[in-house]
Coordinates of N, CA and C in Angstrom, one line a residue:
Chain A
X1 N -18.3 -10.3 5.6 CA -17.3 -9.2 5.8 C -16.5 -9.0 4.6
X2 N -16.8 -7.9 3.8 CA -16.2 -7.7 2.5 C -14.9 -7.0 2.6
X3 N -14.6 -6.3 3.7 CA -13.4 -5.5 3.8 C -13.5 -4.2 3.2
X4 N -12.7 -3.9 2.2 CA -12.7 -2.6 1.5 C -13.2 -2.8 0.1
X5 N -14.3 -2.1 -0.2 CA -14.9 -2.3 -1.5 C -14.8 -1.0 -2.3
X6 N -14.3 -1.1 -3.6 CA -14.2 0.0 -4.4 C -15.1 -0.1 -5.7
X7 N -15.7 1.0 -6.1 CA -16.4 1.0 -7.4 C -16.1 2.3 -8.1
X8 N -16.1 2.2 -9.5 CA -16.1 1.0 -10.3 C -14.7 0.3 -10.3
X9 N -14.6 -0.8 -11.0 CA -13.4 -1.5 -11.2 C -12.6 -0.9 -12.4
X10 N -13.3 -0.5 -13.4 CA -12.7 0.1 -14.6 C -13.5 1.3 -15.0
X11 N -12.8 2.3 -15.6 CA -13.4 3.5 -16.0 C -12.6 4.2 -17.1
X12 N -13.2 4.6 -18.2 CA -12.5 5.4 -19.2 C -13.2 6.7 -19.3
X13 N -12.4 7.8 -19.2 CA -12.9 9.2 -19.3 C -12.2 9.9 -20.4
X14 N -12.9 10.9 -20.9 CA -12.3 11.9 -21.8 C -11.7 13.0 -21.0
X15 N -10.7 13.7 -21.5 CA -10.1 14.8 -20.8 C -11.2 15.8 -20.5
X16 N -11.2 16.3 -19.3 CA -12.2 17.3 -18.9 C -13.4 16.8 -18.2
X17 N -13.7 15.5 -18.3 CA -14.8 14.9 -17.7 C -14.5 14.8 -16.2
X18 N -15.6 14.6 -15.5 CA -15.5 14.5 -14.0 C -16.1 13.1 -13.6
X19 N -15.6 12.6 -12.5 CA -16.1 11.4 -11.9 C -15.7 11.2 -10.5
X20 N -16.5 10.3 -9.8 CA -16.2 10.1 -8.4 C -15.9 8.6 -8.2
X21 N -14.8 8.3 -7.6 CA -14.5 6.9 -7.2 C -15.0 6.7 -5.8
X22 N -15.8 5.5 -5.6 CA -16.4 5.2 -4.4 C -15.6 4.2 -3.6
X23 N -15.6 4.3 -2.3 CA -14.9 3.4 -1.4 C -15.7 3.2 -0.1
X24 N -15.9 2.0 0.3 CA -16.6 1.7 1.6 C -15.9 0.6 2.3
X25 N -15.8 0.7 3.6 CA -15.2 -0.4 4.4 C -16.2 -0.8 5.5
X26 N -16.2 -2.1 5.8 CA -17.1 -2.6 6.8 C -16.4 -3.1 8.1
X27 N -15.2 -2.6 8.3 CA -14.4 -3.1 9.4 C -14.4 -2.1 10.6
X28 N -15.2 -1.0 10.5 CA -15.4 0.0 11.6 C -14.0 0.7 11.8
X29 N -13.3 0.9 10.7 CA -12.0 1.6 10.8 C -12.2 3.1 10.8
X30 N -11.3 3.7 11.6 CA -11.4 5.2 11.7 C -10.7 5.9 10.5
X31 N -9.6 5.3 10.0 CA -8.8 6.0 9.0 C -9.0 5.4 7.6
X32 N -9.1 6.3 6.6 CA -9.2 5.8 5.3 C -8.2 6.6 4.4
X33 N -7.8 6.0 3.3 CA -6.8 6.5 2.4 C -7.1 6.3 0.9
X34 N -6.6 7.2 0.1 CA -6.6 7.0 -1.3 C -5.2 7.1 -1.8
X35 N -4.8 6.0 -2.6 CA -3.5 6.0 -3.2 C -3.6 5.8 -4.7
X36 N -2.6 6.2 -5.5 CA -2.6 5.9 -6.9 C -1.3 5.1 -7.1
X37 N -1.4 4.2 -8.1 CA -0.2 3.4 -8.4 C 0.1 3.5 -9.9
X38 N 1.3 3.9 -10.1 CA 1.8 4.0 -11.5 C 3.0 3.2 -11.7
X39 N 3.2 2.7 -12.9 CA 4.4 1.8 -13.2 C 5.7 2.4 -12.7
X40 N 6.5 1.7 -11.9 CA 7.8 2.2 -11.5 C 7.7 3.3 -10.4
X41 N 6.5 3.6 -9.9 CA 6.4 4.7 -8.9 C 5.9 4.2 -7.6
X42 N 5.5 3.0 -7.5 CA 5.0 2.5 -6.3 C 3.6 3.1 -5.9
X43 N 3.2 3.0 -4.7 CA 2.0 3.6 -4.2 C 2.2 5.0 -3.7
X44 N 1.5 6.0 -4.1 CA 1.6 7.3 -3.7 C 0.3 7.8 -3.1
X45 N 0.4 8.4 -1.9 CA -0.8 8.9 -1.2 C -1.4 10.2 -1.8
X46 N -2.7 10.1 -2.1 CA -3.3 11.3 -2.6 C -4.0 12.1 -1.5
X47 N -4.9 11.5 -0.8 CA -5.6 12.1 0.4 C -5.8 11.1 1.4
X48 N -6.0 11.5 2.6 CA -6.4 10.6 3.7 C -7.4 11.3 4.6
X49 N -8.1 10.4 5.4 CA -9.0 10.9 6.4 C -8.7 10.1 7.7
X50 N -8.1 10.8 8.6 CA -7.7 10.2 9.9 C -8.8 9.7 10.7
X51 N -9.9 10.4 10.6 CA -11.2 10.1 11.3 C -12.3 10.7 10.6
X52 N -13.5 10.3 10.9 CA -14.7 10.8 10.3 C -14.8 12.3 10.6
X53 N -15.0 13.1 9.5 CA -15.1 14.5 9.6 C -13.8 15.2 9.3
X54 N -12.7 14.5 9.1 CA -11.4 15.2 8.7 C -10.8 14.6 7.5
X55 N -10.2 15.5 6.7 CA -9.5 15.0 5.5 C -8.2 15.8 5.4
X56 N -7.2 15.2 4.8 CA -5.9 15.9 4.7 C -5.2 15.5 3.4
X57 N -4.4 16.4 2.8 CA -3.7 16.1 1.6 C -2.5 15.2 1.9
X58 N -2.3 14.3 0.9 CA -1.1 13.5 0.9 C 0.0 14.0 0.0
X59 N 0.7 13.1 -0.6 CA 1.8 13.4 -1.4 C 1.5 14.1 -2.8
X60 N 0.4 13.6 -3.4 CA 0.0 14.0 -4.7 C -1.5 14.4 -4.8
X61 N -1.9 15.5 -4.1 CA -3.3 15.8 -4.1 C -3.9 16.7 -5.2
X62 N -3.0 17.3 -6.0 CA -3.5 18.2 -7.1 C -4.4 17.5 -8.1
X63 N -5.5 18.1 -8.3 CA -6.5 17.6 -9.3 C -7.5 16.7 -8.7
X64 N -7.5 16.5 -7.4 CA -8.4 15.6 -6.7 C -9.1 16.3 -5.5
X65 N -10.3 15.8 -5.2 CA -10.9 16.2 -4.0 C -11.5 15.0 -3.3
X66 N -11.7 15.0 -2.0 CA -12.3 13.9 -1.3 C -13.4 14.3 -0.4
X67 N -14.2 13.3 -0.1 CA -15.3 13.5 0.9 C -15.4 12.3 1.8
X68 N -15.3 12.5 3.1 CA -15.5 11.4 4.1 C -17.0 11.5 4.4
X69 N -17.8 10.8 3.7 CA -19.3 10.8 3.8 C -19.8 10.4 5.2
X70 N -19.2 9.4 5.7 CA -19.5 8.9 7.1 C -18.3 8.0 7.4
X71 N -18.4 7.2 8.5 CA -17.3 6.4 8.9 C -16.9 5.3 7.9
X72 N -17.9 4.8 7.2 CA -17.7 3.8 6.3 C -17.2 4.2 4.9
X73 N -17.6 5.4 4.5 CA -17.3 5.8 3.1 C -16.4 6.9 2.9
X74 N -15.5 6.8 1.9 CA -14.5 7.8 1.6 C -14.4 7.9 0.0
X75 N -14.9 9.0 -0.6 CA -14.9 9.1 -2.0 C -13.8 10.0 -2.5
X76 N -13.4 9.7 -3.8 CA -12.3 10.5 -4.4 C -12.9 11.1 -5.7
X77 N -12.8 12.4 -5.9 CA -13.4 13.0 -7.1 C -12.4 13.7 -7.9
X78 N -12.5 13.4 -9.2 CA -11.7 14.1 -10.2 C -12.7 15.1 -10.9
X79 N -12.4 16.4 -10.7 CA -13.3 17.4 -11.3 C -13.2 17.6 -12.8
X80 N -11.9 17.6 -13.2 CA -11.7 17.7 -14.6 C -10.5 16.8 -15.0
X81 N -10.8 15.6 -15.4 CA -9.8 14.6 -15.6 C -8.8 15.0 -16.7
X82 N -7.5 14.6 -16.4 CA -6.4 14.8 -17.3 C -5.7 13.5 -17.6
X83 N -5.0 13.4 -18.7 CA -4.3 12.1 -19.1 C -3.3 11.7 -18.0
X84 N -2.8 12.7 -17.3 CA -1.8 12.4 -16.2 C -2.4 11.7 -15.0
X85 N -3.8 11.7 -15.0 CA -4.5 11.0 -13.9 C -4.8 9.5 -14.3
X86 N -4.4 9.1 -15.5 CA -4.5 7.7 -15.8 C -3.6 6.9 -14.8
X87 N -4.3 6.0 -14.1 CA -3.6 5.2 -13.1 C -4.5 4.2 -12.5
X88 N -4.0 3.4 -11.6 CA -4.8 2.5 -10.8 C -4.9 3.1 -9.4
X89 N -6.2 3.2 -8.9 CA -6.4 3.9 -7.7 C -6.9 2.9 -6.6
X90 N -6.2 3.0 -5.5 CA -6.6 2.1 -4.4 C -7.0 2.9 -3.2
X91 N -8.1 2.3 -2.6 CA -8.6 2.8 -1.3 C -8.1 1.9 -0.2
X92 N -7.8 2.4 1.0 CA -7.3 1.6 2.1 C -7.9 2.1 3.4
X93 N -8.0 1.2 4.4 CA -8.5 1.7 5.7 C -7.6 1.1 6.8
X94 N -7.7 1.7 7.9 CA -6.8 1.3 9.1 C -7.6 1.5 10.3
X95 N -7.5 0.5 11.2 CA -8.1 0.6 12.5 C -7.4 1.4 13.5
X96 N -8.1 1.9 14.5 CA -7.5 2.6 15.6 C -6.4 1.9 16.3
X97 N -5.2 2.5 16.4 CA -4.1 1.8 17.1 C -3.3 0.8 16.3
X98 N -3.8 0.6 15.1 CA -3.1 -0.4 14.2 C -2.3 0.4 13.1
X99 N -1.2 -0.2 12.7 CA -0.5 0.4 11.6 C -0.6 -0.3 10.3
X100 N -1.5 -1.3 10.3 CA -1.7 -2.1 9.1 C -2.8 -1.6 8.2
X101 N -2.5 -1.4 6.9 CA -3.5 -0.9 6.0 C -4.2 -2.1 5.3
X102 N -5.5 -2.0 5.1 CA -6.2 -3.0 4.3 C -6.7 -2.3 3.0
X103 N -6.4 -3.0 1.9 CA -6.6 -2.3 0.6 C -7.9 -2.9 -0.1
X104 N -8.5 -2.1 -0.9 CA -9.5 -2.6 -1.8 C -8.8 -3.2 -3.1
X105 N -9.6 -3.6 -4.0 CA -9.1 -4.3 -5.2 C -8.7 -3.3 -6.3
X106 N -9.0 -2.0 -6.1 CA -8.5 -1.0 -7.1 C -9.5 -0.6 -8.2
X107 N -9.3 0.6 -8.7 CA -10.0 1.1 -9.9 C -9.0 1.5 -10.9
X108 N -9.2 0.9 -12.1 CA -8.3 1.2 -13.2 C -8.9 2.3 -14.0
X109 N -8.3 3.5 -14.0 CA -8.8 4.6 -14.7 C -7.9 5.0 -15.9
X110 N -8.6 5.2 -17.0 CA -7.9 5.7 -18.2 C -8.5 7.0 -18.6
X111 N -7.7 8.0 -18.8 CA -8.1 9.3 -19.3 C -7.6 9.6 -20.7
X112 N -8.5 9.7 -21.6 CA -8.0 9.9 -23.0 C -8.0 11.3 -23.5
Chain B
X1 N 10.8 14.0 1.2 CA 11.0 13.1 2.3 C 11.7 11.9 1.9
X2 N 12.1 11.1 2.9 CA 12.8 9.8 2.6 C 11.9 8.8 2.1
X3 N 12.4 7.9 1.4 CA 11.6 6.8 0.8 C 12.2 5.5 0.9
X4 N 11.4 4.4 0.8 CA 11.9 3.1 0.9 C 12.3 2.6 -0.5
X5 N 13.4 2.0 -0.7 CA 13.8 1.5 -2.0 C 14.1 0.0 -2.0
X6 N 14.2 -0.6 -3.1 CA 14.5 -2.0 -3.3 C 15.7 -2.2 -4.1
X7 N 16.5 -3.3 -3.7 CA 17.7 -3.6 -4.4 C 17.5 -4.1 -5.8
X8 N 16.5 -5.0 -6.0 CA 16.2 -5.6 -7.3 C 14.8 -5.5 -7.7
X9 N 14.6 -5.0 -8.9 CA 13.2 -4.9 -9.4 C 12.6 -6.2 -9.7
X10 N 13.3 -7.3 -10.1 CA 12.8 -8.6 -10.5 C 13.6 -9.7 -9.9
X11 N 12.9 -10.8 -9.6 CA 13.5 -12.0 -9.0 C 12.9 -13.2 -9.6
X12 N 13.6 -14.1 -10.1 CA 13.1 -15.3 -10.7 C 13.7 -16.5 -10.0
X13 N 12.8 -17.4 -9.5 CA 13.3 -18.6 -8.7 C 12.6 -19.8 -9.2
X14 N 13.1 -20.9 -8.9 CA 12.5 -22.2 -9.2 C 11.6 -22.6 -8.1
X15 N 10.5 -23.3 -8.5 CA 9.5 -23.8 -7.5 C 10.3 -24.7 -6.5
X16 N 10.0 -24.4 -5.2 CA 10.6 -25.2 -4.2 C 11.8 -24.5 -3.6
X17 N 12.4 -23.6 -4.3 CA 13.6 -22.9 -3.7 C 13.1 -21.8 -2.7
X18 N 14.0 -21.3 -2.0 CA 13.7 -20.2 -1.1 C 13.9 -18.9 -1.8
X19 N 13.1 -17.9 -1.5 CA 13.2 -16.6 -2.1 C 13.6 -15.6 -1.1
X20 N 14.4 -14.6 -1.5 CA 14.8 -13.5 -0.6 C 14.6 -12.2 -1.3
X21 N 13.7 -11.4 -0.8 CA 13.5 -10.1 -1.4 C 14.0 -9.0 -0.4
X22 N 14.8 -8.1 -1.0 CA 15.5 -7.1 -0.1 C 14.9 -5.8 -0.2
X23 N 15.1 -5.0 0.8 CA 14.5 -3.6 0.9 C 15.5 -2.8 1.7
X24 N 15.8 -1.6 1.2 CA 16.6 -0.7 2.0 C 15.8 0.5 2.3
X25 N 16.0 1.0 3.5 CA 15.3 2.3 3.9 C 16.4 3.3 4.4
X26 N 16.0 4.5 4.4 CA 17.0 5.5 4.7 C 16.6 6.4 6.0
X27 N 15.4 6.2 6.4 CA 14.9 7.0 7.6 C 15.1 6.3 8.9
X28 N 16.1 6.7 9.6 CA 16.4 6.0 10.9 C 15.3 6.2 11.9
X29 N 14.4 7.1 11.7 CA 13.3 7.3 12.6 C 12.2 6.3 12.4
X30 N 12.2 5.6 11.3 CA 11.1 4.6 11.1 C 11.2 3.5 12.1
X31 N 10.0 3.1 12.7 CA 10.0 2.1 13.7 C 9.0 1.0 13.4
X32 N 8.5 1.0 12.2 CA 7.5 -0.1 11.9 C 7.7 -0.3 10.4
X33 N 7.7 -1.6 10.0 CA 7.9 -2.0 8.6 C 6.9 -3.1 8.3
X34 N 6.5 -3.1 7.0 CA 5.4 -4.0 6.6 C 5.7 -4.5 5.2
X35 N 5.4 -5.8 4.9 CA 5.5 -6.3 3.6 C 4.1 -6.6 3.1
X36 N 3.9 -6.2 1.8 CA 2.6 -6.5 1.1 C 2.9 -7.4 -0.2
X37 N 2.0 -8.2 -0.5 CA 2.0 -8.9 -1.8 C 0.9 -8.4 -2.7
X38 N 1.2 -8.2 -3.9 CA 0.2 -7.7 -4.9 C 0.2 -8.6 -6.1
X39 N -0.9 -9.4 -6.2 CA -1.0 -10.2 -7.4 C -1.6 -9.3 -8.6
X40 N -1.5 -9.8 -9.8 CA -1.9 -9.0 -10.9 C -3.4 -8.7 -10.9
X41 N -3.7 -7.5 -11.0 CA -5.1 -7.1 -11.0 C -5.8 -7.0 -9.6
X42 N -5.0 -7.1 -8.6 CA -5.6 -7.1 -7.2 C -4.9 -6.0 -6.4
X43 N -5.5 -5.8 -5.2 CA -4.9 -4.8 -4.3 C -3.8 -5.5 -3.5
X44 N -3.0 -4.6 -2.8 CA -1.9 -5.2 -2.0 C -2.5 -5.9 -0.8
X45 N -1.9 -7.0 -0.5 CA -2.4 -7.9 0.6 C -1.3 -8.0 1.7
X46 N -1.6 -7.8 2.9 CA -0.7 -7.9 4.0 C 0.0 -9.3 4.1
X47 N 1.3 -9.3 4.3 CA 2.0 -10.5 4.5 C 2.5 -10.7 6.0
X48 N 3.3 -9.7 6.4 CA 3.9 -9.7 7.7 C 4.5 -8.4 8.0
X49 N 4.6 -8.1 9.3 CA 5.1 -6.8 9.7 C 6.1 -7.0 10.9
X50 N 6.9 -5.9 11.1 CA 7.9 -6.0 12.2 C 8.2 -4.6 12.8
X51 N 8.4 -4.6 14.1 CA 8.7 -3.3 14.7 C 10.2 -3.2 14.8
X52 N 10.7 -2.0 15.0 CA 12.2 -1.8 15.1 C 12.8 -2.4 16.3
X53 N 12.1 -2.8 17.3 CA 12.7 -3.4 18.5 C 12.9 -4.9 18.3
X54 N 12.6 -5.4 17.1 CA 12.8 -6.8 16.8 C 13.8 -6.9 15.6
X55 N 14.5 -8.1 15.5 CA 15.4 -8.4 14.4 C 14.7 -9.3 13.4
X56 N 13.8 -10.1 13.9 CA 13.3 -11.2 13.1 C 11.9 -11.5 13.5
X57 N 11.1 -11.8 12.5 CA 9.7 -12.3 12.8 C 9.3 -13.3 11.8
X58 N 8.7 -14.4 12.3 CA 8.3 -15.5 11.4 C 6.8 -15.6 11.3
X59 N 6.4 -15.9 10.0 CA 5.0 -16.3 9.8 C 4.9 -17.6 9.1
X60 N 3.8 -17.9 8.4 CA 3.7 -19.2 7.7 C 4.5 -19.1 6.5
X61 N 5.6 -19.8 6.4 CA 6.5 -19.9 5.2 C 7.3 -18.5 5.0
X62 N 7.0 -17.5 5.7 CA 7.7 -16.2 5.5 C 8.4 -15.8 6.8
X63 N 9.5 -15.1 6.5 CA 10.3 -14.6 7.6 C 10.7 -13.2 7.2
X64 N 10.6 -12.2 8.1 CA 11.1 -10.9 7.9 C 12.3 -10.7 8.8
X65 N 13.4 -10.1 8.2 CA 14.6 -9.8 9.0 C 14.8 -8.3 8.9
X66 N 15.2 -7.7 10.0 CA 15.5 -6.3 10.1 C 16.9 -6.1 10.6
X67 N 17.7 -5.4 9.8 CA 19.0 -5.0 10.3 C 19.0 -3.5 10.3
X68 N 18.9 -2.9 11.5 CA 18.8 -1.5 11.7 C 20.2 -0.8 11.5
X69 N 21.2 -1.6 11.7 CA 22.6 -1.0 11.6 C 22.8 -0.5 10.1
X70 N 22.4 -1.3 9.2 CA 22.6 -1.0 7.8 C 21.3 -0.6 7.1
X71 N 20.2 -0.4 7.9 CA 18.9 0.0 7.4 C 18.4 -0.9 6.3
X72 N 18.3 -2.2 6.6 CA 18.0 -3.2 5.6 C 16.9 -4.1 6.1
X73 N 16.0 -4.4 5.2 CA 14.9 -5.3 5.5 C 14.8 -6.4 4.4
X74 N 14.5 -7.6 4.8 CA 14.4 -8.6 3.8 C 13.2 -9.5 4.2
X75 N 12.6 -10.0 3.1 CA 11.5 -11.0 3.2 C 12.0 -12.3 2.6
X76 N 11.9 -13.4 3.4 CA 12.3 -14.7 3.0 C 11.0 -15.5 2.9
X77 N 10.9 -16.2 1.7 CA 9.8 -17.1 1.5 C 10.4 -18.5 1.3
X78 N 9.9 -19.4 2.1 CA 10.4 -20.8 2.1 C 9.6 -21.6 1.1
X79 N 10.3 -22.5 0.4 CA 9.7 -23.4 -0.5 C 8.7 -22.7 -1.4
X80 N 9.2 -21.8 -2.2 CA 8.4 -20.9 -3.0 C 7.5 -21.7 -4.0
X81 N 6.3 -21.2 -4.1 CA 5.3 -21.9 -4.9 C 4.8 -21.0 -6.0
X82 N 4.3 -21.6 -7.1 CA 3.8 -20.7 -8.2 C 2.8 -19.6 -7.7
X83 N 2.0 -19.9 -6.7 CA 1.1 -18.9 -6.2 C 1.8 -17.8 -5.5
X84 N 3.1 -17.9 -5.2 CA 3.8 -16.8 -4.6 C 4.2 -15.7 -5.7
X85 N 4.0 -16.0 -6.9 CA 4.4 -15.1 -8.0 C 3.5 -13.8 -7.8
X86 N 4.2 -12.7 -7.7 CA 3.5 -11.4 -7.4 C 4.5 -10.3 -7.3
X87 N 4.0 -9.1 -7.1 CA 4.9 -8.0 -6.8 C 4.9 -7.8 -5.3
X88 N 6.1 -7.7 -4.7 CA 6.2 -7.6 -3.2 C 6.7 -6.2 -2.9
X89 N 5.9 -5.5 -2.0 CA 6.3 -4.2 -1.5 C 6.7 -4.2 -0.1
X90 N 7.7 -3.4 0.2 CA 8.0 -3.1 1.6 C 7.5 -1.7 1.9
X91 N 7.2 -1.4 3.1 CA 6.7 0.0 3.5 C 7.2 0.3 4.9
X92 N 7.4 1.5 5.2 CA 7.8 1.9 6.5 C 6.9 3.0 7.0
X93 N 6.7 3.0 8.3 CA 6.0 4.1 9.0 C 7.0 5.0 9.6
X94 N 7.0 6.3 9.2 CA 8.0 7.2 9.6 C 7.7 7.9 10.9
X95 N 6.5 7.7 11.4 CA 6.1 8.3 12.7 C 5.7 7.2 13.7
X96 N 6.0 7.4 14.9 CA 5.7 6.4 15.9 C 4.2 6.5 16.2
X97 N 3.6 7.7 16.2 CA 2.3 7.9 16.5 C 1.4 7.4 15.5
X98 N 0.7 6.3 15.8 CA -0.2 5.7 14.8 C -1.6 6.1 15.0
X99 N -1.8 7.1 15.9 CA -3.2 7.4 16.2 C -4.0 8.3 15.2
X100 N -3.3 8.9 14.3 CA -4.0 9.8 13.4 C -3.2 10.4 12.3
X101 N -3.1 11.7 12.3 CA -2.5 12.4 11.2 C -1.0 12.2 11.1
X102 N -0.3 11.8 12.2 CA 1.1 11.6 12.1 C 1.5 10.3 11.4
X103 N 0.5 9.4 11.2 CA 0.8 8.2 10.5 C 1.1 8.4 9.0
X104 N 2.2 7.8 8.6 CA 2.6 8.0 7.2 C 3.3 6.7 6.7
X105 N 2.7 5.9 6.0 CA 3.2 4.6 5.5 C 3.8 4.9 4.1
X106 N 5.1 4.8 3.9 CA 5.8 5.1 2.6 C 6.2 3.8 2.0
X107 N 5.8 3.6 0.7 CA 6.0 2.4 0.0 C 7.2 2.4 -0.9
X108 N 7.9 1.3 -1.0 CA 8.9 1.1 -2.0 C 8.3 0.8 -3.4
X109 N 9.1 0.7 -4.4 CA 8.5 0.6 -5.7 C 8.2 -0.9 -6.1
X110 N 8.6 -1.8 -5.3 CA 8.2 -3.2 -5.5 C 9.2 -4.1 -6.2
X111 N 9.2 -5.4 -5.9 CA 10.0 -6.4 -6.6 C 9.0 -7.4 -7.2
X112 N 9.2 -7.7 -8.5 CA 8.4 -8.7 -9.1 C 9.0 -10.1 -8.9
X113 N 8.3 -11.0 -8.3 CA 8.8 -12.3 -8.0 C 8.1 -13.3 -9.0
X114 N 8.9 -14.0 -9.8 CA 8.4 -15.0 -10.7 C 8.9 -16.4 -10.3
X115 N 8.0 -17.3 -10.2 CA 8.3 -18.7 -9.7 C 8.2 -19.6 -10.9
X116 N 9.2 -20.2 -11.3 CA 9.3 -21.1 -12.5 C 9.0 -22.5 -12.0
X117 N 8.0 -23.2 -12.7 CA 7.7 -24.6 -12.3 C 8.8 -25.6 -12.7

């Protein structure tokens, strides 16, 4: 039981490049989330998927897109990376009826 | 929207001492609170949670206290160990409905706890 798995762990991009961050959970959770973490800012919600087939914007969605591929997988895409997207990205999941989030180990992204 | 804040950004304690990490919240509608521990290079890890119908909840070496009158939350760690060194976040759920899109967990900025041997 791996929990929430994120890939890659590290990534360096040039401005304008695109990439997809992958996330998968094996806990049969309905809801999945993408957060970014910046120094002094705490965790901010980018997008979430309350259930398979649905996605919604969070607090800071600009510059990102998401896909809930199936119940297990929720990906985050940067179409044209900008230096302001340099951050650590965390995926999380939550089971039905629970308010507890389970987090992955994060992806450290640098945009030059 | 309202957000959770922390009184102190850093806390340094001696090994074996008790630690108290504080958190203030401003949304009186929040009815669920949770503490996470984040070690360097890792994702946040659940420590303990509490609902607004409780004042205190205890776990293994940790206790969470909730004072709804002054909108204050604290995490107490007994006999602090070097392995407790981490950033601690509190978070609140602003909506009672945890079933789907009404769920919104808002995080504070975190407190760095350093345990000196």
